[in-house]
Every structure is written in C-alpha cells, then in structure tokens.
C-alpha cells in the first residue's frame, strides 16, 4: 500500500460495497429512509437547495432530497451503486470519488450529509474536513452514524459477523467508531466544525421473509468482507441465527435500529 492509498477509502470500499449493489438498493438501503427524512425535516430542505450526500450509495437519500425539490449531488466509491443512483435521480450530479478528496469545488452546497459514511473512510477527519470545504460558509453539515450498540437489535447482526472477519488492526475503526456522543463531538471539533445539535433517531427494520433479509443484510460492505474471508454460506448462516429472535408469526422479521446524528456549521 502506498502513501496515497493510506488516505483513500475508495479502493477497498468501492470493491466491497459494490459487490451486491442491486440487493443493497432494493432491500437494505431503504431500511434507513425514515432517518434521512427526519434529518431533511430538521434542515428544512427546500426547493433549489444545493445538497450533496457523501458516501451516497445507490442514491436513496438523494432521491428523497430530490423529491423535496433540492438540487442534488453525491459521491461514492462504488460505480455499481452510482449507476443505480443515476437511474433514480437522472438530473443529479453523481461522481465516483473518495470521501477524503471530494470532486467538488469549495463552497458549493447549502447542505452536506454523510449517512453512516464517515466511519468507513480511511481517514475520517480528512473526509469531514472535505465536507466542510465543499459546504457554503452559511451551509450545514450532518454526520449520521449508528447509535449506542448496547441493547440495539440491529447491532446483533453486525456482531454475528465478527468471527468471520479478518482480525482488525489495533487502531482500525469499526461501524460503531463514532457512536459515542463524546467521540462524535470530538470528531466534529477535529474538523473545525461548530456543533449545533446532537440528536438520536430510532427506526424499525422490516423484512418480509428470511430470504429477503439475507439478501439485504448480505449486501453491505462488512458482509462482503466477511464473505471474502469465509464464505457467503457462512455469512448467511450467521445472519439467520442472529435474526431468529426477531421472527414474527407470519414469517417476517422486525428489529430495531438506532442512529445518532450531529448537525454542524462550517
């Protein structure tokens, strides 16, 4: 790995998150749409607002913003996800790129969001500094991440994959790296942001049957990494076991997920 790769998240993230792009778009991405809508309500996102979603995935948040009349842009590491985003919002400006080197000019956007994105960057602080750079001086930046994993239903699904993943480096961040309130505030301060609000949001993930649940859960970058290190069958078995307590009488699955999000000014 060279020095440039050490500060770039796209080589690894593009490969892992792009493996099952259609499953992500059709099943899993929408599980968090209520959280995106809550953020947009707080921002009072309105027609003609310039909006950028970093780590935009298959464009679910961008689509919701476009429906509110915003002028939408996004960046992601996976071209297969961006292809779906372009299907969803044909007029949006979606670009392939790194969170640490956003392909947009300074002071471009009224609003910049990172929905469960920054903790997966190779250099999260550098990525947030970039979000600050592309936001207008009067703009707003949102960092949304997982809430406290203790007692969270959805956290059990991530925990189930730990035995299937390669041993992480001692300093390697995980999905919950920014979940602590203090860590999130420190993160914002490290990028020179002024914290305006910190809030939590709870939602329910729903799957109509086990097959659908396995499609969605197996489409994440974390699951793809576990499958590479073990096998797809092992990932499905781990997810099925973790899902068992949340099975409803009709064969569907329902489980709670919580998120913490921070609103900041440049």
PDB file of C-alpha atoms in Angstrom, residues 13-254:
ATOM      1  CA  UNK A  13     -14.888   0.424  -0.187  1.00  0.00           C
ATOM      2  CA  UNK A  14     -15.719   0.559  -3.871  1.00  0.00           C
ATOM      3  CA  UNK A  15     -14.976  -3.114  -4.271  1.00  0.00           C
ATOM      4  CA  UNK A  16     -16.759  -4.304  -1.125  1.00  0.00           C
ATOM      5  CA  UNK A  17     -19.881  -2.151  -1.249  1.00  0.00           C
ATOM      6  CA  UNK A  18     -20.332  -2.652  -4.978  1.00  0.00           C
ATOM      7  CA  UNK A  19     -20.473  -6.459  -4.950  1.00  0.00           C
ATOM      8  CA  UNK A  20     -24.235  -6.692  -4.426  1.00  0.00           C
ATOM      9  CA  UNK A  21     -25.381  -3.225  -5.393  1.00  0.00           C
ATOM     10  CA  UNK A  22     -28.860  -4.214  -6.536  1.00  0.00           C
ATOM     11  CA  UNK A  23     -29.593  -6.117  -3.316  1.00  0.00           C
ATOM     12  CA  UNK A  24     -28.436  -3.097  -1.327  1.00  0.00           C
ATOM     13  CA  UNK A  25     -30.647  -0.749  -3.318  1.00  0.00           C
ATOM     14  CA  UNK A  26     -33.755  -2.933  -3.385  1.00  0.00           C
ATOM     15  CA  UNK A  27     -33.703  -4.273   0.181  1.00  0.00           C
ATOM     16  CA  UNK A  28     -31.301  -2.707   2.644  1.00  0.00           C
ATOM     17  CA  UNK A  29     -30.810   0.937   1.758  1.00  0.00           C
ATOM     18  CA  UNK A  30     -34.432   1.861   2.347  1.00  0.00           C
ATOM     19  CA  UNK A  31     -34.401   0.498   5.902  1.00  0.00           C
ATOM     20  CA  UNK A  32     -32.892   3.830   6.994  1.00  0.00           C
ATOM     21  CA  UNK A  33     -35.036   6.138   4.870  1.00  0.00           C
ATOM     22  CA  UNK A  34     -37.036   7.365   7.865  1.00  0.00           C
ATOM     23  CA  UNK A  35     -33.820   8.628   9.451  1.00  0.00           C
ATOM     24  CA  UNK A  36     -32.936  10.512   6.263  1.00  0.00           C
ATOM     25  CA  UNK A  37     -36.365  12.125   6.184  1.00  0.00           C
ATOM     26  CA  UNK A  38     -36.009  13.195   9.830  1.00  0.00           C
ATOM     27  CA  UNK A  39     -32.709  14.898   9.008  1.00  0.00           C
ATOM     28  CA  UNK A  40     -34.211  16.661   5.994  1.00  0.00           C
ATOM     29  CA  UNK A  41     -37.094  17.882   8.160  1.00  0.00           C
ATOM     30  CA  UNK A  42     -34.586  19.341  10.628  1.00  0.00           C
ATOM     31  CA  UNK A  43     -32.646  21.004   7.815  1.00  0.00           C
ATOM     32  CA  UNK A  44     -35.863  22.373   6.288  1.00  0.00           C
ATOM     33  CA  UNK A  45     -34.594  21.138   2.935  1.00  0.00           C
ATOM     34  CA  UNK A  46     -36.495  23.084   0.331  1.00  0.00           C
ATOM     35  CA  UNK A  47     -36.702  23.520  -3.461  1.00  0.00           C
ATOM     36  CA  UNK A  48     -33.486  24.755  -5.087  1.00  0.00           C
ATOM     37  CA  UNK A  49     -31.359  23.960  -2.023  1.00  0.00           C
ATOM     38  CA  UNK A  50     -27.969  22.640  -3.147  1.00  0.00           C
ATOM     39  CA  UNK A  51     -27.397  19.285  -1.485  1.00  0.00           C
ATOM     40  CA  UNK A  52     -24.572  16.759  -1.517  1.00  0.00           C
ATOM     41  CA  UNK A  53     -24.599  13.295   0.031  1.00  0.00           C
ATOM     42  CA  UNK A  54     -21.106  11.882   0.566  1.00  0.00           C
ATOM     43  CA  UNK A  55     -20.991   8.100   0.511  1.00  0.00           C
ATOM     44  CA  UNK A  56     -24.312   8.313  -1.319  1.00  0.00           C
ATOM     45  CA  UNK A  57     -24.595   4.611  -2.138  1.00  0.00           C
ATOM     46  CA  UNK A  58     -27.424   3.802  -4.517  1.00  0.00           C
ATOM     47  CA  UNK A  59     -28.935   7.249  -4.019  1.00  0.00           C
ATOM     48  CA  UNK A  60     -31.808   6.668  -1.595  1.00  0.00           C
ATOM     49  CA  UNK A  61     -31.137   9.854   0.389  1.00  0.00           C
ATOM     50  CA  UNK A  62     -30.523  11.769  -2.819  1.00  0.00           C
ATOM     51  CA  UNK A  63     -33.854  10.579  -4.199  1.00  0.00           C
ATOM     52  CA  UNK A  64     -35.701  11.735  -1.077  1.00  0.00           C
ATOM     53  CA  UNK A  65     -33.965  15.116  -1.285  1.00  0.00           C
ATOM     54  CA  UNK A  66     -34.799  15.458  -4.980  1.00  0.00           C
ATOM     55  CA  UNK A  67     -38.454  14.790  -4.209  1.00  0.00           C
ATOM     56  CA  UNK A  68     -38.303  17.850  -1.947  1.00  0.00           C
ATOM     57  CA  UNK A  69     -37.003  19.900  -4.858  1.00  0.00           C
ATOM     58  CA  UNK A  70     -33.339  20.040  -3.890  1.00  0.00           C
ATOM     59  CA  UNK A  71     -30.566  20.237  -6.486  1.00  0.00           C
ATOM     60  CA  UNK A  72     -28.750  17.010  -5.756  1.00  0.00           C
ATOM     61  CA  UNK A  73     -25.170  15.783  -5.971  1.00  0.00           C
ATOM     62  CA  UNK A  74     -23.407  12.782  -4.497  1.00  0.00           C
ATOM     63  CA  UNK A  75     -20.147  10.899  -4.397  1.00  0.00           C
ATOM     64  CA  UNK A  76     -19.446   7.240  -3.778  1.00  0.00           C
ATOM     65  CA  UNK A  77     -16.638   4.735  -4.190  1.00  0.00           C
ATOM     66  CA  UNK A  78     -18.730   2.070  -5.968  1.00  0.00           C
ATOM     67  CA  UNK A  79     -19.605   2.634  -9.619  1.00  0.00           C
ATOM     68  CA  UNK A  80     -22.255  -0.097  -9.490  1.00  0.00           C
ATOM     69  CA  UNK A  81     -24.091   1.797  -6.737  1.00  0.00           C
ATOM     70  CA  UNK A  82     -23.753   5.082  -8.600  1.00  0.00           C
ATOM     71  CA  UNK A  83     -25.309   3.507 -11.690  1.00  0.00           C
ATOM     72  CA  UNK A  84     -28.448   2.811  -9.672  1.00  0.00           C
ATOM     73  CA  UNK A  85     -28.360   6.302  -8.148  1.00  0.00           C
ATOM     74  CA  UNK A  86     -28.336   7.758 -11.669  1.00  0.00           C
ATOM     75  CA  UNK A  87     -31.354   5.624 -12.556  1.00  0.00           C
ATOM     76  CA  UNK A  88     -33.192   7.013  -9.554  1.00  0.00           C
ATOM     77  CA  UNK A  89     -32.259  10.691  -9.991  1.00  0.00           C
ATOM     78  CA  UNK A  90     -31.269  11.281 -13.594  1.00  0.00           C
ATOM     79  CA  UNK A  91     -30.706  15.026 -13.149  1.00  0.00           C
ATOM     80  CA  UNK A  92     -28.372  14.664 -10.166  1.00  0.00           C
ATOM     81  CA  UNK A  93     -24.598  15.120 -10.314  1.00  0.00           C
ATOM     82  CA  UNK A  94     -23.252  11.778  -9.069  1.00  0.00           C
ATOM     83  CA  UNK A  95     -19.497  11.245  -9.180  1.00  0.00           C
ATOM     84  CA  UNK A  96     -17.087   8.441  -8.425  1.00  0.00           C
ATOM     85  CA  UNK A  97     -14.559   9.513  -5.818  1.00  0.00           C
ATOM     86  CA  UNK A  98     -13.062   9.483  -2.347  1.00  0.00           C
ATOM     87  CA  UNK A  99     -14.544  10.959   0.797  1.00  0.00           C
ATOM     88  CA  UNK A 100     -11.059  12.307   1.530  1.00  0.00           C
ATOM     89  CA  UNK A 101     -10.838  14.073  -1.855  1.00  0.00           C
ATOM     90  CA  UNK A 102     -14.317  15.198  -2.854  1.00  0.00           C
ATOM     91  CA  UNK A 103     -14.614  16.054  -6.570  1.00  0.00           C
ATOM     92  CA  UNK A 104     -16.451  19.337  -5.982  1.00  0.00           C
ATOM     93  CA  UNK A 105     -15.404  22.981  -5.698  1.00  0.00           C
ATOM     94  CA  UNK A 106     -15.145  24.923  -2.465  1.00  0.00           C
ATOM     95  CA  UNK A 107     -18.345  26.461  -1.053  1.00  0.00           C
ATOM     96  CA  UNK A 108     -20.649  24.509  -3.370  1.00  0.00           C
ATOM     97  CA  UNK A 109     -23.521  23.287  -1.192  1.00  0.00           C
ATOM     98  CA  UNK A 110     -26.120  24.508   1.264  1.00  0.00           C
ATOM     99  CA  UNK A 111     -26.222  21.067   2.870  1.00  0.00           C
ATOM    100  CA  UNK A 112     -23.754  18.181   3.033  1.00  0.00           C
ATOM    101  CA  UNK A 113     -24.638  14.873   4.660  1.00  0.00           C
ATOM    102  CA  UNK A 114     -22.748  11.705   5.451  1.00  0.00           C
ATOM    103  CA  UNK A 115     -25.170   8.914   6.343  1.00  0.00           C
ATOM    104  CA  UNK A 116     -23.227   6.078   8.006  1.00  0.00           C
ATOM    105  CA  UNK A 117     -20.292   7.023   5.816  1.00  0.00           C
ATOM    106  CA  UNK A 118     -17.509   8.830   7.648  1.00  0.00           C
ATOM    107  CA  UNK A 119     -16.566   5.959   9.963  1.00  0.00           C
ATOM    108  CA  UNK A 120     -15.711   3.847   6.912  1.00  0.00           C
ATOM    109  CA  UNK A 121     -13.263   6.399   5.496  1.00  0.00           C
ATOM    110  CA  UNK A 122      -9.563   5.584   5.598  1.00  0.00           C
ATOM    111  CA  UNK A 123      -9.107   8.995   7.240  1.00  0.00           C
ATOM    112  CA  UNK A 124     -12.439  10.093   8.769  1.00  0.00           C
ATOM    113  CA  UNK A 125     -11.221  13.519   9.906  1.00  0.00           C
ATOM    114  CA  UNK A 126      -9.831  14.291   6.454  1.00  0.00           C
ATOM    115  CA  UNK A 127     -13.189  13.252   4.981  1.00  0.00           C
ATOM    116  CA  UNK A 128     -15.086  15.583   7.311  1.00  0.00           C
ATOM    117  CA  UNK A 129     -12.689  18.431   6.523  1.00  0.00           C
ATOM    118  CA  UNK A 130     -13.560  17.851   2.863  1.00  0.00           C
ATOM    119  CA  UNK A 131     -17.279  18.016   3.680  1.00  0.00           C
ATOM    120  CA  UNK A 132     -16.616  21.331   5.397  1.00  0.00           C
ATOM    121  CA  UNK A 133     -14.672  22.583   2.351  1.00  0.00           C
ATOM    122  CA  UNK A 134     -17.486  21.926  -0.130  1.00  0.00           C
ATOM    123  CA  UNK A 135     -20.168  23.386   2.164  1.00  0.00           C
ATOM    124  CA  UNK A 136     -21.005  27.064   1.810  1.00  0.00           C
ATOM    125  CA  UNK A 137     -19.932  29.331   4.707  1.00  0.00           C
ATOM    126  CA  UNK A 138     -23.601  29.521   5.696  1.00  0.00           C
ATOM    127  CA  UNK A 139     -24.192  25.832   4.998  1.00  0.00           C
ATOM    128  CA  UNK A 140     -24.909  22.919   7.297  1.00  0.00           C
ATOM    129  CA  UNK A 141     -23.222  19.536   7.627  1.00  0.00           C
ATOM    130  CA  UNK A 142     -24.785  16.379   9.058  1.00  0.00           C
ATOM    131  CA  UNK A 143     -22.942  13.327  10.327  1.00  0.00           C
ATOM    132  CA  UNK A 144     -25.278  10.394  10.942  1.00  0.00           C
ATOM    133  CA  UNK A 145     -23.910   7.230  12.465  1.00  0.00           C
ATOM    134  CA  UNK A 146     -25.035   4.208  14.445  1.00  0.00           C
ATOM    135  CA  UNK A 147     -26.383   4.808  17.933  1.00  0.00           C
ATOM    136  CA  UNK A 148     -25.238   3.003  21.044  1.00  0.00           C
ATOM    137  CA  UNK A 149     -24.910  -0.679  20.081  1.00  0.00           C
ATOM    138  CA  UNK A 150     -25.679  -1.840  23.608  1.00  0.00           C
ATOM    139  CA  UNK A 151     -29.117  -3.433  23.504  1.00  0.00           C
ATOM    140  CA  UNK A 152     -29.759  -2.470  19.858  1.00  0.00           C
ATOM    141  CA  UNK A 153     -31.412  -5.260  17.850  1.00  0.00           C
ATOM    142  CA  UNK A 154     -29.611  -4.418  14.608  1.00  0.00           C
ATOM    143  CA  UNK A 155     -26.217  -4.392  16.312  1.00  0.00           C
ATOM    144  CA  UNK A 156     -26.574  -8.145  16.882  1.00  0.00           C
ATOM    145  CA  UNK A 157     -26.401  -8.650  13.115  1.00  0.00           C
ATOM    146  CA  UNK A 158     -23.025  -6.934  12.917  1.00  0.00           C
ATOM    147  CA  UNK A 159     -21.730  -8.719  15.997  1.00  0.00           C
ATOM    148  CA  UNK A 160     -22.638 -12.045  14.398  1.00  0.00           C
ATOM    149  CA  UNK A 161     -20.116 -11.403  11.614  1.00  0.00           C
ATOM    150  CA  UNK A 162     -17.108 -10.755  13.854  1.00  0.00           C
ATOM    151  CA  UNK A 163     -15.897 -14.390  13.854  1.00  0.00           C
ATOM    152  CA  UNK A 164     -15.990 -14.371  10.037  1.00  0.00           C
ATOM    153  CA  UNK A 165     -13.928 -11.199   9.569  1.00  0.00           C
ATOM    154  CA  UNK A 166     -10.146 -10.888   9.451  1.00  0.00           C
ATOM    155  CA  UNK A 167      -8.557  -9.679  12.668  1.00  0.00           C
ATOM    156  CA  UNK A 168      -8.684  -5.871  12.562  1.00  0.00           C
ATOM    157  CA  UNK A 169      -5.638  -3.701  13.081  1.00  0.00           C
ATOM    158  CA  UNK A 170      -5.475  -2.348  16.614  1.00  0.00           C
ATOM    159  CA  UNK A 171      -6.395   1.175  15.514  1.00  0.00           C
ATOM    160  CA  UNK A 172      -8.880   0.204  12.797  1.00  0.00           C
ATOM    161  CA  UNK A 173     -12.277   1.902  13.181  1.00  0.00           C
ATOM    162  CA  UNK A 174     -15.443  -0.165  13.176  1.00  0.00           C
ATOM    163  CA  UNK A 175     -19.081   0.566  12.302  1.00  0.00           C
ATOM    164  CA  UNK A 176     -19.630   1.986  15.807  1.00  0.00           C
ATOM    165  CA  UNK A 177     -16.467   4.106  15.915  1.00  0.00           C
ATOM    166  CA  UNK A 178     -18.468   7.358  16.104  1.00  0.00           C
ATOM    167  CA  UNK A 179     -21.470   6.089  18.053  1.00  0.00           C
ATOM    168  CA  UNK A 180     -20.394   7.508  21.407  1.00  0.00           C
ATOM    169  CA  UNK A 181     -21.685  11.049  21.907  1.00  0.00           C
ATOM    170  CA  UNK A 182     -18.329  12.307  23.112  1.00  0.00           C
ATOM    171  CA  UNK A 183     -16.486  10.698  20.205  1.00  0.00           C
ATOM    172  CA  UNK A 184     -18.888  12.286  17.729  1.00  0.00           C
ATOM    173  CA  UNK A 185     -18.424  15.765  19.226  1.00  0.00           C
ATOM    174  CA  UNK A 186     -14.649  15.331  19.250  1.00  0.00           C
ATOM    175  CA  UNK A 187     -14.793  14.195  15.632  1.00  0.00           C
ATOM    176  CA  UNK A 188     -16.649  17.350  14.600  1.00  0.00           C
ATOM    177  CA  UNK A 189     -14.280  19.591  16.541  1.00  0.00           C
ATOM    178  CA  UNK A 190     -11.266  17.896  14.942  1.00  0.00           C
ATOM    179  CA  UNK A 191     -12.552  19.026  11.541  1.00  0.00           C
ATOM    180  CA  UNK A 192     -13.120  22.582  12.740  1.00  0.00           C
ATOM    181  CA  UNK A 193     -16.913  22.353  12.815  1.00  0.00           C
ATOM    182  CA  UNK A 194     -19.258  24.097  15.241  1.00  0.00           C
ATOM    183  CA  UNK A 195     -21.776  21.657  16.708  1.00  0.00           C
ATOM    184  CA  UNK A 196     -25.326  22.998  16.571  1.00  0.00           C
ATOM    185  CA  UNK A 197     -27.332  19.948  17.602  1.00  0.00           C
ATOM    186  CA  UNK A 198     -26.954  16.319  18.575  1.00  0.00           C
ATOM    187  CA  UNK A 199     -29.975  14.021  18.360  1.00  0.00           C
ATOM    188  CA  UNK A 200     -30.987  10.378  18.195  1.00  0.00           C
ATOM    189  CA  UNK A 201     -33.409   8.566  15.934  1.00  0.00           C
ATOM    190  CA  UNK A 202     -34.893   5.084  16.244  1.00  0.00           C
ATOM    191  CA  UNK A 203     -36.489   3.111  13.423  1.00  0.00           C
ATOM    192  CA  UNK A 204     -37.616  -0.423  12.652  1.00  0.00           C
ATOM    193  CA  UNK A 205     -36.087  -2.660  10.025  1.00  0.00           C
ATOM    194  CA  UNK A 206     -38.604  -4.973   8.338  1.00  0.00           C
ATOM    195  CA  UNK A 207     -38.122  -7.951   6.064  1.00  0.00           C
ATOM    196  CA  UNK A 208     -40.987  -9.966   4.623  1.00  0.00           C
ATOM    197  CA  UNK A 209     -39.148 -13.294   4.924  1.00  0.00           C
ATOM    198  CA  UNK A 210     -35.754 -14.806   5.664  1.00  0.00           C
ATOM    199  CA  UNK A 211     -34.641 -14.830   2.041  1.00  0.00           C
ATOM    200  CA  UNK A 212     -35.279 -11.102   1.726  1.00  0.00           C
ATOM    201  CA  UNK A 213     -33.474 -10.409   4.990  1.00  0.00           C
ATOM    202  CA  UNK A 214     -30.427 -12.374   3.880  1.00  0.00           C
ATOM    203  CA  UNK A 215     -30.395 -10.523   0.545  1.00  0.00           C
ATOM    204  CA  UNK A 216     -30.363  -7.173   2.272  1.00  0.00           C
ATOM    205  CA  UNK A 217     -28.006  -7.920   5.122  1.00  0.00           C
ATOM    206  CA  UNK A 218     -25.565  -9.739   2.877  1.00  0.00           C
ATOM    207  CA  UNK A 219     -25.227  -6.720   0.588  1.00  0.00           C
ATOM    208  CA  UNK A 220     -23.260  -4.481   2.969  1.00  0.00           C
ATOM    209  CA  UNK A 221     -19.555  -3.908   2.632  1.00  0.00           C
ATOM    210  CA  UNK A 222     -18.983  -5.504   6.023  1.00  0.00           C
ATOM    211  CA  UNK A 223     -20.832  -8.645   4.919  1.00  0.00           C
ATOM    212  CA  UNK A 224     -18.893  -8.715   1.645  1.00  0.00           C
ATOM    213  CA  UNK A 225     -15.624  -8.570   3.568  1.00  0.00           C
ATOM    214  CA  UNK A 226     -16.775 -11.403   5.833  1.00  0.00           C
ATOM    215  CA  UNK A 227     -17.787 -13.477   2.798  1.00  0.00           C
ATOM    216  CA  UNK A 228     -14.374 -12.948   1.226  1.00  0.00           C
ATOM    217  CA  UNK A 229     -12.667 -14.120   4.403  1.00  0.00           C
ATOM    218  CA  UNK A 230     -15.036 -17.065   4.982  1.00  0.00           C
ATOM    219  CA  UNK A 231     -17.905 -17.733   2.562  1.00  0.00           C
ATOM    220  CA  UNK A 232     -21.300 -16.429   1.524  1.00  0.00           C
ATOM    221  CA  UNK A 233     -22.854 -19.515   3.135  1.00  0.00           C
ATOM    222  CA  UNK A 234     -21.168 -18.745   6.454  1.00  0.00           C
ATOM    223  CA  UNK A 235     -22.407 -15.139   6.340  1.00  0.00           C
ATOM    224  CA  UNK A 236     -25.969 -16.251   5.591  1.00  0.00           C
ATOM    225  CA  UNK A 237     -25.851 -18.790   8.439  1.00  0.00           C
ATOM    226  CA  UNK A 238     -24.581 -16.172  10.894  1.00  0.00           C
ATOM    227  CA  UNK A 239     -27.259 -13.698   9.857  1.00  0.00           C
ATOM    228  CA  UNK A 240     -30.014 -16.325  10.019  1.00  0.00           C
ATOM    229  CA  UNK A 241     -29.024 -17.279  13.575  1.00  0.00           C
ATOM    230  CA  UNK A 242     -28.906 -13.632  14.663  1.00  0.00           C
ATOM    231  CA  UNK A 243     -32.298 -12.946  13.054  1.00  0.00           C
ATOM    232  CA  UNK A 244     -34.077 -15.844  14.744  1.00  0.00           C
ATOM    233  CA  UNK A 245     -35.184 -13.906  17.865  1.00  0.00           C
ATOM    234  CA  UNK A 246     -36.850 -11.299  15.685  1.00  0.00           C
ATOM    235  CA  UNK A 247     -39.037 -13.618  13.612  1.00  0.00           C
ATOM    236  CA  UNK A 248     -42.765 -12.805  13.651  1.00  0.00           C
ATOM    237  CA  UNK A 249     -45.600 -15.327  13.445  1.00  0.00           C
ATOM    238  CA  UNK A 250     -46.162 -14.562   9.756  1.00  0.00           C
ATOM    239  CA  UNK A 251     -42.539 -15.367   8.892  1.00  0.00           C
ATOM    240  CA  UNK A 252     -41.452 -11.746   8.588  1.00  0.00           C
ATOM    241  CA  UNK A 253     -38.723 -10.141  10.669  1.00  0.00           C
ATOM    242  CA  UNK A 254     -38.772  -6.888  12.610  1.00  0.00           C
TER     243      UNK A 254
END
